CSV table of C-alpha atoms and ligand atoms in Angstrom, one decimal:
chain,number,residue,atom,x,y,z
A,49,MET,CA,0.0,0.0,0.0
A,50,ASN,CA,1.4,3.4,-0.9
A,51,ASP,CA,0.8,6.7,0.9
A,52,ARG,CA,-2.0,7.6,-1.5
A,53,GLU,CA,-3.9,4.4,-1.0
A,54,GLU,CA,-3.5,4.5,2.8
A,55,GLN,CA,-4.9,8.1,2.8
A,56,GLU,CA,-7.8,7.3,0.5
A,57,ARG,CA,-9.2,5.0,3.1
A,58,GLY,CA,-10.0,7.6,5.7
A,59,PRO,CA,-10.5,11.3,6.0
A,60,SER,CA,-7.5,13.5,5.4
A,61,SER,CA,-4.7,13.1,7.8
A,62,ALA,CA,-2.9,16.1,9.1
A,63,VAL,CA,0.8,16.1,10.0
A,64,SER,CA,2.8,18.0,12.5
A,65,THR,CA,5.1,20.5,10.8
A,66,SER,CA,8.4,21.4,12.3
A,67,SER,CA,6.9,24.5,14.0
A,68,GLY,CA,4.6,22.1,15.9
A,69,THR,CA,1.4,23.2,14.1
A,70,SER,CA,-0.9,20.7,12.4
A,71,LEU,CA,-1.3,21.7,8.7
A,72,ASN,CA,-2.8,19.7,5.9
A,73,GLU,CA,-2.0,20.6,2.2
A,74,PHE,CA,-5.0,22.8,1.7
A,75,ASP,CA,-4.4,24.8,5.0
A,76,PHE,CA,-0.8,25.3,3.9
A,77,ILE,CA,-2.0,26.6,0.5
A,78,ARG,CA,-4.6,28.9,2.2
A,79,ARG,CA,-1.9,30.4,4.4
A,80,LEU,CA,0.5,30.9,1.5
A,81,ARG,CA,-2.2,32.5,-0.5
A,82,GLN,CA,-2.9,35.0,2.3
A,83,ARG,CA,0.8,35.8,2.7
A,84,ALA,CA,1.3,36.2,-1.1
A,85,SER,CA,-1.5,38.7,-1.3
A,86,VAL,CA,-0.2,40.7,1.7
A,87,GLU,CA,3.3,40.7,0.2
A,88,ALA,CA,1.9,41.7,-3.2
A,89,GLN,CA,0.6,45.0,-1.8
A,90,SER,CA,4.1,46.5,-2.0
A,91,THR,CA,4.5,45.4,-5.7
A,92,GLN,CA,2.4,46.2,-8.8
A,93,PRO,CA,-0.3,43.6,-9.0
A,94,GLN,CA,-2.3,45.2,-11.8
A,95,SER,CA,-1.3,42.5,-14.3
A,96,LEU,CA,-2.2,39.6,-11.9
A,97,ILE,CA,-5.8,38.6,-12.5
A,98,LEU,CA,-5.8,35.4,-10.4
A,99,GLY,CA,-3.0,34.1,-8.1
A,100,ILE,CA,-2.8,31.1,-5.7
A,101,GLY,CA,-5.9,29.1,-5.1
A,102,ASP,CA,-7.3,27.9,-8.5
A,103,ASP,CA,-6.2,25.3,-11.0
A,104,ALA,CA,-3.9,27.9,-12.6
A,105,ALA,CA,-2.8,31.5,-12.2
A,106,VAL,CA,-4.0,34.2,-14.7
A,107,ILE,CA,-1.9,37.1,-15.9
A,108,ARG,CA,-3.1,40.0,-18.2
A,109,SER,CA,-0.8,40.2,-21.2
A,110,ALA,CA,0.0,43.4,-23.0
A,111,ASN,CA,-2.0,42.2,-26.1
A,112,GLY,CA,-5.2,42.2,-24.0
A,113,ARG,CA,-5.3,38.4,-23.7
A,114,ASP,CA,-4.8,36.5,-20.5
A,115,THR,CA,-2.0,34.1,-19.9
A,116,VAL,CA,-2.8,31.1,-17.7
A,117,VAL,CA,0.0,29.2,-15.9
A,118,ALA,CA,-0.1,25.9,-13.9
A,119,THR,CA,2.7,23.8,-12.4
A,120,ASP,CA,2.6,20.2,-11.1
A,121,LEU,CA,5.2,18.2,-9.2
A,122,LEU,CA,5.5,14.4,-9.6
A,123,VAL,CA,7.7,12.7,-7.0
A,124,GLU,CA,8.7,9.0,-7.2
A,125,GLU,CA,7.2,6.8,-4.5
A,126,ILE,CA,4.6,9.5,-3.6
A,127,ASP,CA,3.0,10.3,-6.9
A,128,PHE,CA,4.2,7.2,-8.9
A,129,ARG,CA,6.3,4.1,-8.7
A,130,ARG,CA,9.2,3.5,-11.1
A,131,THR,CA,8.3,-0.2,-11.2
A,132,THR,CA,4.7,0.3,-12.3
A,133,VAL,CA,4.8,3.3,-14.6
A,134,PRO,CA,6.8,3.0,-17.9
A,135,PRO,CA,8.9,6.1,-18.6
A,136,TYR,CA,6.9,6.7,-21.7
A,137,LEU,CA,3.7,7.0,-19.7
A,138,LEU,CA,5.3,9.1,-17.0
A,139,GLY,CA,6.2,11.6,-19.8
A,140,HIS,CA,2.6,11.6,-20.9
A,141,LYS,CA,1.3,12.0,-17.4
A,142,ALA,CA,3.6,14.8,-16.4
A,143,LEU,CA,2.3,16.9,-19.3
A,144,ALA,CA,-1.3,15.6,-19.0
A,145,VAL,CA,-1.8,16.7,-15.4
A,146,SER,CA,-0.8,20.3,-16.3
A,147,LEU,CA,-2.8,20.4,-19.5
A,148,SER,CA,-5.8,19.4,-17.4
A,149,ASP,CA,-5.3,22.4,-15.1
A,150,ILE,CA,-5.2,24.7,-18.1
A,151,ALA,CA,-8.3,23.0,-19.5
A,152,ALA,CA,-10.0,23.6,-16.1
A,153,MET,CA,-9.5,27.3,-16.6
A,154,GLY,CA,-11.2,27.2,-20.0
A,155,ALA,CA,-7.9,28.1,-21.7
A,156,ARG,CA,-5.9,26.8,-24.6
A,157,PRO,CA,-2.6,25.2,-23.7
A,158,ARG,CA,0.4,26.6,-25.7
A,159,TRP,CA,3.8,26.0,-24.0
A,160,SER,CA,5.4,23.5,-21.7
A,161,LEU,CA,8.4,23.6,-19.4
A,162,ILE,CA,9.7,20.4,-17.8
A,163,SER,CA,12.2,20.1,-15.0
A,164,LEU,CA,13.8,16.8,-14.1
A,165,GLY,CA,15.7,15.6,-11.0
A,166,LEU,CA,17.2,12.2,-11.8
A,167,PRO,CA,19.4,9.7,-10.0
A,168,GLU,CA,22.6,8.8,-11.8
A,169,GLU,CA,21.5,5.3,-12.9
A,170,ILE,CA,18.3,6.7,-14.5
A,171,TRP,CA,20.2,9.4,-16.3
A,172,GLN,CA,22.5,6.6,-17.8
A,173,SER,CA,19.5,4.6,-18.9
A,174,GLU,CA,16.9,4.9,-21.7
A,175,PHE,CA,14.6,6.8,-19.3
A,176,THR,CA,14.9,10.3,-20.8
A,177,ASN,CA,14.4,9.1,-24.3
A,178,ASN,CA,11.2,7.2,-23.5
A,179,PHE,CA,10.0,9.9,-21.1
A,180,TYR,CA,10.2,12.6,-23.9
A,181,ASN,CA,8.7,10.2,-26.5
A,182,GLY,CA,5.5,10.1,-24.3
A,183,LEU,CA,5.6,13.8,-23.6
A,184,PHE,CA,6.1,14.9,-27.2
A,185,GLN,CA,3.3,12.6,-28.5
A,186,LEU,CA,0.8,14.2,-26.2
A,187,ALA,CA,2.2,17.7,-26.9
A,188,ALA,CA,1.7,17.1,-30.6
A,189,GLN,CA,-1.9,16.1,-30.1
A,190,TYR,CA,-2.7,19.5,-28.6
A,191,ASP,CA,-0.2,21.6,-30.5
A,192,VAL,CA,1.8,22.4,-27.3
A,193,GLN,CA,5.5,23.4,-27.6
A,194,LEU,CA,8.2,22.4,-25.2
A,195,ILE,CA,10.1,25.7,-24.5
A,196,GLY,CA,12.3,25.0,-21.5
A,197,GLY,CA,12.9,23.4,-18.1
A,198,ASP,CA,15.8,22.5,-15.9
A,199,THR,CA,17.8,19.3,-15.2
A,200,SER,CA,19.5,18.2,-12.0
A,201,ARG,CA,20.6,15.2,-10.1
A,202,THR,CA,18.9,13.6,-7.1
A,203,PRO,CA,20.4,11.1,-4.7
A,204,LYS,CA,17.6,8.5,-5.2
A,205,GLN,CA,14.3,9.5,-6.5
A,206,ILE,CA,12.9,10.8,-9.8
A,207,VAL,CA,11.3,14.2,-9.6
A,208,VAL,CA,9.4,15.8,-12.4
A,209,ASP,CA,8.0,19.4,-12.4
A,210,SER,CA,5.7,20.3,-15.3
A,211,ILE,CA,4.7,23.8,-16.1
A,212,VAL,CA,2.1,24.6,-18.8
A,213,ILE,CA,1.3,28.1,-20.1
A,214,GLY,CA,-1.9,28.7,-21.9
A,215,GLU,CA,-4.1,31.6,-23.1
A,216,CYS,CA,-7.6,32.8,-23.2
A,217,ALA,CA,-9.6,36.0,-23.9
A,218,ALA,CA,-9.2,38.8,-21.3
A,219,ASP,CA,-11.4,37.9,-18.3
A,220,GLY,CA,-12.3,34.6,-20.1
A,221,ALA,CA,-10.7,32.3,-17.5
A,222,LEU,CA,-13.2,30.0,-15.7
A,223,LYS,CA,-12.5,30.2,-12.0
A,224,ARG,CA,-13.6,27.9,-9.2
A,225,SER,CA,-15.4,30.9,-7.6
A,226,GLY,CA,-18.1,31.6,-10.2
A,227,ALA,CA,-20.9,29.1,-9.2
A,228,ARG,CA,-24.2,30.5,-8.1
A,229,PRO,CA,-27.3,28.9,-6.6
A,230,GLY,CA,-29.4,27.3,-9.4
A,231,ASP,CA,-26.4,26.6,-11.6
A,232,GLN,CA,-26.5,23.0,-13.0
A,233,ILE,CA,-23.5,20.8,-12.2
A,234,PHE,CA,-21.9,18.7,-15.0
A,235,VAL,CA,-18.9,16.4,-15.3
A,236,THR,CA,-17.1,15.2,-18.5
A,237,GLY,CA,-16.5,11.5,-19.2
A,238,THR,CA,-16.7,8.8,-16.5
A,239,LEU,CA,-15.4,8.6,-12.9
A,240,GLY,CA,-13.6,6.0,-10.7
A,241,GLY,CA,-11.4,4.4,-13.4
A,242,ALA,CA,-8.2,6.0,-12.2
A,243,ALA,CA,-8.8,4.9,-8.6
A,244,ALA,CA,-9.7,1.4,-9.7
A,245,GLY,CA,-6.5,1.3,-11.9
A,246,LEU,CA,-4.4,2.4,-8.9
A,247,ARG,CA,-5.8,-0.3,-6.7
A,248,LEU,CA,-5.1,-2.9,-9.4
A,249,ILE,CA,-1.5,-1.7,-9.7
A,250,GLU,CA,-1.1,-1.8,-5.9
A,251,ARG,CA,-2.2,-5.4,-6.0
A,252,GLY,CA,0.5,-6.2,-8.6
A,253,ALA,CA,-1.3,-5.8,-11.9
A,254,HIS,CA,0.8,-4.7,-14.9
A,255,LEU,CA,-0.1,-3.6,-18.5
A,256,ALA,CA,-0.2,-6.8,-20.6
A,257,ASP,CA,2.8,-5.6,-22.7
A,258,GLN,CA,4.5,-2.5,-24.0
A,259,ASN,CA,2.1,-2.2,-26.9
A,260,PHE,CA,-0.2,0.3,-25.3
A,261,GLY,CA,-2.7,0.4,-28.1
A,262,ALA,CA,-3.4,-3.2,-28.8
A,263,ASN,CA,-4.6,-4.4,-25.5
A,264,GLU,CA,-7.1,-1.8,-24.7
A,265,THR,CA,-10.0,-4.0,-25.3
A,266,GLN,CA,-9.2,-5.8,-22.0
A,267,VAL,CA,-10.9,-4.4,-19.0
A,268,LEU,CA,-7.8,-4.6,-16.9
A,269,ASP,CA,-5.6,-2.6,-19.2
A,270,GLN,CA,-8.3,0.0,-19.7
A,271,LEU,CA,-8.5,0.6,-15.9
A,272,LEU,CA,-4.7,0.6,-15.6
A,273,LEU,CA,-4.5,3.1,-18.4
A,274,ARG,CA,-7.1,5.4,-16.7
A,275,HIS,CA,-4.5,5.7,-13.9
A,276,LEU,CA,-1.3,5.6,-15.9
A,277,ARG,CA,-2.3,7.6,-19.0
A,278,PRO,CA,-4.9,10.2,-18.1
A,279,GLU,CA,-6.5,12.1,-21.0
A,280,PRO,CA,-6.8,15.8,-20.3
A,281,ARG,CA,-10.1,17.3,-21.5
A,282,VAL,CA,-8.4,20.0,-23.5
A,283,GLY,CA,-11.2,20.2,-26.1
A,284,TRP,CA,-13.9,20.6,-23.5
A,285,GLY,CA,-11.9,23.2,-21.7
A,286,ILE,CA,-11.5,25.3,-24.8
A,287,VAL,CA,-15.1,25.1,-25.9
A,288,LEU,CA,-16.5,25.9,-22.4
A,289,GLY,CA,-14.1,28.8,-22.1
A,290,GLN,CA,-14.4,30.3,-25.6
A,291,GLU,CA,-18.2,30.1,-25.6
A,292,ASN,CA,-18.4,31.2,-22.0
A,293,LEU,CA,-20.7,28.3,-21.2
A,294,ALA,CA,-19.6,27.5,-17.6
A,295,THR,CA,-19.8,29.7,-14.5
A,296,ALA,CA,-17.1,27.8,-12.6
A,297,MET,CA,-14.8,24.9,-13.4
A,298,ILE,CA,-12.2,22.6,-11.8
A,299,ASP,CA,-10.4,19.4,-12.9
A,300,LEU,CA,-10.9,16.2,-10.9
A,301,SER,CA,-7.5,15.6,-9.6
A,302,ASP,CA,-8.3,15.2,-5.9
A,303,GLY,CA,-11.6,13.4,-6.3
A,304,LEU,CA,-15.2,14.6,-6.9
A,305,SER,CA,-15.9,15.0,-3.2
A,306,SER,CA,-12.9,17.3,-2.6
A,307,ASP,CA,-13.1,19.1,-5.9
A,308,LEU,CA,-16.8,19.9,-5.6
A,309,ASN,CA,-16.1,21.2,-2.1
A,310,HIS,CA,-13.3,23.5,-3.7
A,311,ILE,CA,-15.8,25.0,-6.1
A,312,CYS,CA,-18.4,25.5,-3.3
A,313,SER,CA,-16.0,27.1,-0.8
A,314,GLU,CA,-14.5,29.4,-3.5
A,315,SER,CA,-18.0,30.3,-4.7
A,316,ASN,CA,-19.5,30.6,-1.2
A,317,ALA,CA,-22.2,28.2,-2.3
A,318,GLY,CA,-23.6,24.7,-1.5
A,319,ALA,CA,-24.4,21.8,-3.8
A,320,LEU,CA,-26.6,18.8,-4.1
A,321,ILE,CA,-25.6,16.0,-6.4
A,322,ASN,CA,-27.5,12.8,-7.1
A,323,SER,CA,-25.6,9.5,-6.7
A,324,SER,CA,-27.7,7.8,-9.3
A,325,GLU,CA,-26.6,10.4,-12.0
A,326,ILE,CA,-22.8,10.0,-11.3
A,327,PRO,CA,-21.3,8.5,-14.5
A,328,ILE,CA,-19.3,5.6,-13.0
A,329,ASP,CA,-16.9,3.9,-15.4
A,330,ASN,CA,-18.5,0.6,-16.7
A,331,GLN,CA,-15.3,-1.2,-16.1
A,332,VAL,CA,-15.2,0.0,-12.5
A,333,ILE,CA,-18.7,-1.4,-11.9
A,334,GLU,CA,-17.6,-4.7,-13.5
A,335,LEU,CA,-14.4,-4.9,-11.4
A,336,CYS,CA,-16.1,-3.9,-8.2
A,337,GLY,CA,-18.8,-6.5,-8.6
A,338,ARG,CA,-16.2,-9.2,-8.7
A,339,ARG,CA,-14.2,-7.9,-5.8
A,340,ALA,CA,-16.8,-6.6,-3.4
A,341,LEU,CA,-15.6,-2.9,-3.8
A,342,ASP,CA,-18.1,0.0,-3.8
A,343,PRO,CA,-17.9,1.7,-7.2
A,344,LEU,CA,-19.6,4.8,-5.9
A,345,GLN,CA,-16.8,5.3,-3.3
A,346,LEU,CA,-14.2,5.1,-6.0
A,347,ALA,CA,-16.1,7.6,-8.2
A,348,LEU,CA,-16.6,10.0,-5.3
A,349,HIS,CA,-13.3,10.0,-3.6
A,350,GLY,CA,-10.8,8.2,-5.9
A,351,GLY,CA,-9.2,11.2,-7.6
A,352,GLU,CA,-6.9,11.5,-10.7
A,353,ASP,CA,-9.7,11.0,-13.2
A,354,PHE,CA,-8.8,14.3,-14.7
A,355,GLU,CA,-12.3,14.9,-15.9
A,356,LEU,CA,-13.7,18.4,-15.8
A,357,LEU,CA,-16.3,19.4,-13.2
A,358,PHE,CA,-18.2,22.5,-14.1
A,359,THR,CA,-21.3,24.6,-13.4
A,360,VAL,CA,-23.7,26.1,-15.9
A,361,HIS,CA,-26.3,28.8,-15.6
A,362,PRO,CA,-29.7,27.2,-16.2
A,363,ASP,CA,-30.3,29.5,-19.3
A,364,ARG,CA,-27.1,28.2,-20.9
A,365,VAL,CA,-27.6,24.4,-20.4
A,366,ALA,CA,-29.4,24.0,-23.8
A,367,LYS,CA,-26.3,25.5,-25.5
A,368,LEU,CA,-23.9,22.8,-24.3
A,369,PRO,CA,-22.6,20.5,-27.0
A,370,ARG,CA,-23.3,16.8,-26.4
A,371,LYS,CA,-19.8,15.7,-27.1
A,372,VAL,CA,-16.4,17.3,-27.7
A,373,ASP,CA,-13.6,15.0,-29.1
A,374,GLY,CA,-15.9,12.1,-28.6
A,375,VAL,CA,-16.3,12.7,-24.9
A,376,GLY,CA,-19.7,13.3,-23.4
A,377,ILE,CA,-20.9,15.1,-20.3
A,378,THR,CA,-23.4,14.1,-17.5
A,379,HIS,CA,-25.6,16.3,-15.4
A,380,ILE,CA,-25.0,15.3,-11.7
A,381,GLY,CA,-26.7,18.0,-9.6
A,382,GLU,CA,-27.3,21.6,-8.8
A,383,ILE,CA,-25.6,24.5,-6.9
A,384,SER,CA,-27.5,25.6,-3.8
A,385,TYR,CA,-27.0,28.2,-1.0
A,386,ALA,CA,-23.8,28.0,1.1
A,387,GLY,CA,-25.8,27.3,4.3
A,388,GLU,CA,-27.1,24.0,2.8
A,389,GLY,CA,-23.6,22.5,2.5
A,390,VAL,CA,-22.3,20.1,-0.1
A,391,ARG,CA,-24.6,17.1,-0.2
A,392,ILE,CA,-25.3,13.9,-2.1
A,393,SER,CA,-28.7,12.1,-2.4
A,394,GLU,CA,-29.0,8.3,-2.5
A,395,GLY,CA,-32.6,7.4,-3.1
A,396,SER,CA,-34.6,9.3,-0.5
A,397,ARG,CA,-31.7,9.8,1.8
A,398,ILE,CA,-29.4,12.9,1.7
A,399,TRP,CA,-25.8,12.9,3.1
A,400,GLU,CA,-23.2,15.5,3.6
A,401,LEU,CA,-20.5,15.0,1.0
A,402,ALA,CA,-17.3,15.5,3.0
A,403,PRO,CA,-14.0,15.9,1.0
A,404,GLY,CA,-12.5,12.4,1.0
A,405,GLY,CA,-9.9,12.5,-1.8
A,406,TRP,CA,-6.2,12.4,-1.9
A,407,LYS,CA,-4.1,14.8,0.2
A,408,HIS,CA,-0.3,14.8,0.3
A,409,PHE,CA,-0.2,15.9,4.0
B,512,ADP,P1,-4.3,21.2,-8.6
B,512,ADP,O1,-4.6,19.9,-8.0
B,512,ADP,O2,-5.4,21.8,-9.5
B,512,ADP,O3,-3.0,21.2,-9.4
B,512,ADP,P2,-3.2,22.3,-6.1
B,512,ADP,O4,-4.1,21.8,-5.0
B,512,ADP,O5,-1.9,21.7,-6.4
B,512,ADP,O6,-4.1,22.3,-7.5
B,512,ADP,O7,-3.0,23.8,-6.0
B,512,ADP,C1,-4.0,24.7,-5.7
B,512,ADP,C2,-3.5,26.1,-5.7
B,512,ADP,O8,-2.4,26.3,-4.7
B,512,ADP,C3,-2.9,26.5,-7.0
B,512,ADP,O9,-3.2,27.9,-7.3
B,512,ADP,C4,-1.4,26.4,-6.8
B,512,ADP,O10,-0.6,27.2,-7.7
B,512,ADP,C5,-1.2,26.8,-5.4
B,512,ADP,N1,-0.1,26.1,-4.7
B,512,ADP,C6,0.1,24.8,-4.4
B,512,ADP,N2,1.3,24.6,-3.8
B,512,ADP,C7,1.9,25.8,-3.8
B,512,ADP,C8,3.2,26.3,-3.3
B,512,ADP,N3,4.1,25.5,-2.8
B,512,ADP,N4,3.5,27.6,-3.5
B,512,ADP,C9,2.6,28.4,-4.1
B,512,ADP,N5,1.4,28.1,-4.5
B,512,ADP,C10,1.0,26.8,-4.4
B,513,MG,MG1,-6.5,21.3,-10.9
């Protein structure tokens, strides 16, 4: 069991920092956000549209468009294992997770910077070749250009930092904070696949062979690939942003329960979603049936599906396309008032939906 799996079983665990205070990842980010905004008062913040606290930062460019920047860190043994993720797929994933953050802002990704920290034996191996093969293949799919990065040595573990820069119309970025009571909640694609894939990997499953295309008809490989090779919803992000169809958006990296809570707290709103509407991956239902796992728990708290969760004003719902790049969307609920909390209905019962996804600390 790795850290992530251990934490997925219970509510978020907090750790003691060296100062003796108990801080989880989100509290840490909240404090840093406050400090950065205080410090910024002595500089010129006019060009900063959105700083810490969303999927990406937004900066006003001189040409009147907005620049959107996101960064993601992947650390060996915490975010992935060398023995279960082929370097080719690690290259794909490093870029995919940042593309997903840019998509979550309703922006178009344009440029990538990748920094690598590698142990000597990895540097001497085929790792970098394969890593960049995977990265460049995904970059080409979305017309994203690699423009920089940094390289250093680490004593033991592989560390990858991925930055993606994108752009959108001035004031066109879709923030987490724009949801209003009455807005309808939608999600792209299906949920739970990545969490199921991670569980299979932790139990020793491997991709059938290195030919990643040929075996995808098999349920097992499909689930493993949902975890190992996430597909960022770049097309949906661009459409929702350009046509101004969504009021708020986030990508599902932490898990539906956590990420819906992020939208609600940033928007000062509540939400009610319907468990029977949640689009659970078919393969997850099949797998869970055989292994006495609860597919709804994986879909709600699993994380790393990298689908988009967004809210739409009721008047705009009819304008939503049915599919973009072959990926559909599903209506899962409605935004309500803050005092009503974030809730889920199961038949006639209604529960509070507490954030239960992955946290590093
Ligand atoms: P995501 O899962 O969408 O990548 P995160 O939870 O990693 O989002 O980050 C949420 C927000 O906190 C982002 O605005 C991010 O830039 C910011 N953030 C996270 N860690 C740090 C850090 N060490 N320093 C500054 N900002 C941070
Ligand atoms: Mg995100």
